[in-house]
Short mmCIF file of C-alpha atoms in Angstrom, two decimals:
data_model
loop_
_atom_site.label_atom_id
_atom_site.label_comp_id
_atom_site.label_asym_id
_atom_site.label_seq_id
_atom_site.Cartn_x
_atom_site.Cartn_y
_atom_site.Cartn_z
CA MET A 1 -159.99 37.06 23.74
CA PRO A 2 -160.32 34.48 26.17
CA THR A 3 -156.77 34.39 29.16
CA THR A 4 -155.80 31.12 30.44
CA GLY A 5 -153.95 30.85 33.68
CA SER A 6 -152.99 27.91 35.76
CA CYS A 7 -151.50 27.03 39.16
CA LEU A 8 -147.35 26.25 39.24
CA CYS A 9 -147.45 22.75 38.56
CA GLY A 10 -150.49 22.86 36.46
CA ALA A 11 -153.01 20.55 38.03
CA ALA A 12 -155.16 23.57 38.11
CA THR A 13 -156.07 25.60 35.25
CA PHE A 14 -158.66 28.16 33.91
CA THR A 15 -160.08 30.53 31.06
CA LEU A 16 -161.13 34.19 31.17
CA SER A 17 -164.03 34.91 28.87
CA GLN A 18 -162.12 38.50 28.30
CA THR A 19 -158.12 39.80 29.04
CA PRO A 20 -157.99 41.28 32.22
CA LYS A 21 -157.01 44.77 31.81
CA HIS A 22 -156.75 46.05 35.05
CA MET A 23 -155.53 45.29 38.48
CA GLY A 24 -155.39 45.76 41.73
CA ALA A 25 -152.95 44.91 45.04
CA CYS A 26 -154.29 43.90 48.42
CA HIS A 27 -152.43 44.96 51.80
CA CYS A 28 -155.32 43.72 54.46
CA GLY A 29 -153.37 40.73 56.46
CA GLN A 30 -155.02 38.03 55.28
CA CYS A 31 -153.98 38.49 51.79
CA ARG A 32 -150.33 39.01 52.69
CA LYS A 33 -150.90 36.00 54.89
CA TRP A 34 -151.69 33.89 51.50
CA SER A 35 -149.50 35.73 49.29
CA GLY A 36 -146.94 35.92 51.12
CA GLY A 37 -147.14 39.33 50.38
CA VAL A 38 -149.10 41.80 48.36
CA LEU A 39 -151.89 40.11 46.32
CA LEU A 40 -151.86 41.58 42.92
CA SER A 41 -155.45 40.06 41.40
CA VAL A 42 -157.49 40.89 38.32
CA GLU A 43 -160.95 40.93 38.68
CA ILE A 44 -163.32 38.91 36.74
CA PRO A 45 -167.69 38.12 36.59
CA ALA A 46 -168.43 35.09 38.10
CA ASP A 47 -169.69 33.68 34.66
CA ALA A 48 -166.24 35.03 32.80
CA MET A 49 -164.65 32.10 34.38
CA THR A 50 -164.33 28.69 33.34
CA ILE A 51 -162.37 26.06 35.43
CA THR A 52 -160.89 23.85 33.25
CA ALA A 53 -159.06 21.50 35.28
CA GLY A 54 -159.80 21.65 39.39
CA GLU A 55 -159.28 18.54 40.60
CA THR A 56 -156.69 19.57 43.22
CA ILE A 57 -158.56 22.93 43.71
CA LYS A 58 -159.97 23.31 47.48
CA THR A 59 -161.20 25.99 48.94
CA TYR A 60 -161.14 28.36 52.26
CA LYS A 61 -163.77 30.25 53.82
CA SER A 62 -161.62 33.50 55.00
CA SER A 63 -164.56 35.32 55.96
CA ASP A 64 -168.26 35.86 56.11
CA TRP A 65 -167.86 36.96 52.50
CA GLY A 66 -165.76 35.74 50.58
CA GLU A 67 -163.73 32.27 50.34
CA ARG A 68 -159.66 31.78 48.62
CA ALA A 69 -159.22 28.69 46.51
CA PHE A 70 -155.65 27.32 46.05
CA CYS A 71 -153.92 24.16 44.37
CA ASN A 72 -153.51 21.03 47.42
CA ALA A 73 -150.99 19.76 44.56
CA CYS A 74 -148.65 22.77 44.59
CA GLY A 75 -149.93 25.52 46.98
CA SER A 76 -150.75 27.95 44.72
CA SER A 77 -153.12 31.01 45.25
CA LEU A 78 -155.27 30.70 42.41
CA TYR A 79 -158.61 32.99 43.81
CA PHE A 80 -160.61 34.83 45.95
CA ARG A 81 -164.31 34.73 45.47
CA LEU A 82 -167.09 37.39 46.88
CA THR A 83 -169.75 34.70 48.58
CA ALA A 84 -171.94 37.92 49.71
CA THR A 85 -174.88 38.56 48.30
CA GLY A 86 -175.45 41.64 45.96
CA PRO A 87 -174.31 42.20 42.36
CA MET A 88 -170.80 41.02 43.16
CA HIS A 89 -171.98 37.83 44.16
CA GLY A 90 -169.78 35.46 42.62
CA THR A 91 -167.21 37.79 41.73
CA TYR A 92 -163.21 36.13 40.92
CA TYR A 93 -160.39 38.21 42.56
CA ILE A 94 -157.57 35.72 40.55
CA SER A 95 -153.69 35.84 41.27
CA ALA A 96 -152.83 37.64 38.79
CA GLY A 97 -149.43 35.60 38.47
CA THR A 98 -151.56 32.99 37.44
CA LEU A 99 -152.01 34.20 33.93
CA ASP A 100 -150.31 32.60 31.57
CA GLU A 101 -150.99 35.90 29.56
CA GLY A 102 -151.62 39.47 29.40
CA ASP A 103 -150.13 43.09 31.53
CA PRO A 104 -152.60 44.56 33.77
CA MET A 105 -152.01 47.99 34.52
CA LEU A 106 -152.45 48.43 38.39
CA HIS A 107 -155.81 50.13 38.90
CA GLU A 108 -156.00 50.41 42.88
CA GLU A 109 -155.37 49.84 45.75
CA LEU A 110 -157.61 48.56 48.96
CA PHE A 111 -156.14 48.56 52.77
CA ILE A 112 -153.86 50.90 52.29
CA ASP A 113 -153.69 51.29 55.72
CA GLU A 114 -152.50 48.45 56.70
CA LYS A 115 -149.99 48.50 53.95
CA PRO A 116 -146.17 47.87 55.40
CA ALA A 117 -143.54 50.50 55.22
CA GLY A 118 -141.08 48.31 53.36
CA TYR A 119 -142.66 49.01 49.56
CA ALA A 120 -144.60 51.43 47.90
CA LEU A 121 -146.47 50.85 44.26
CA ASP A 122 -145.76 53.31 41.74
CA GLY A 123 -147.95 55.07 39.57
CA GLN A 124 -151.39 56.75 40.02
CA HIS A 125 -154.06 55.07 40.70
CA LYS A 126 -156.76 55.05 44.02
CA LYS A 127 -155.71 53.93 47.25
CA ILE A 128 -158.24 52.38 49.72
CA THR A 129 -157.92 51.96 53.76
CA GLY A 130 -159.31 49.58 55.13
CA PRO A 131 -162.67 51.28 56.35
CA GLU A 132 -163.63 52.57 52.90
CA PHE A 133 -163.06 48.62 51.94
CA PHE A 134 -165.72 47.68 54.56
CA ALA A 135 -168.17 50.80 53.87
CA MET A 136 -168.25 49.63 49.93
CA MET A 137 -168.94 45.90 50.85
CA GLU A 138 -171.45 46.96 53.10
CA GLU A 139 -173.59 48.94 50.21
CA GLU A 140 -172.69 46.32 48.17
CA ALA A 141 -174.90 43.56 50.31
CA THR A 142 -177.65 45.78 50.67
CA LYS A 143 -177.99 46.07 46.17
CA PRO A 144 -180.66 44.15 45.11
CA GLN A 145 -179.07 41.20 42.69
CA SER A 146 -179.54 41.40 39.10
#
């Protein structure tokens, strides 16, 4: 079932060909600065997202393996996209707050070793440290693309 989303002002819109069921939380320094706190996002394959209005979308190359997108009209953080080679190339991590509907459940926390002490997320879910995450990304980059 398709899901739609948009920025705060509605100038940037998108459609997902699937409804996200799982959500991740990232505590890395970049995500915290970009989102103003913990980044809650849903993972979507590159071919499952269609930008329906994107004139205001700007991207920022935030690392050697990814870029972040935002609306330059209202400043909403829209998504992080993997640009590194490997099978997950092009995967979107869409800010959960931009979704118009759906109720994804927290599935994992990334960079748990960088999480500020001032908050904690409830529930039983996977917790991955920064070094573990980078090891996964390095392994991903060495896999052949399909």
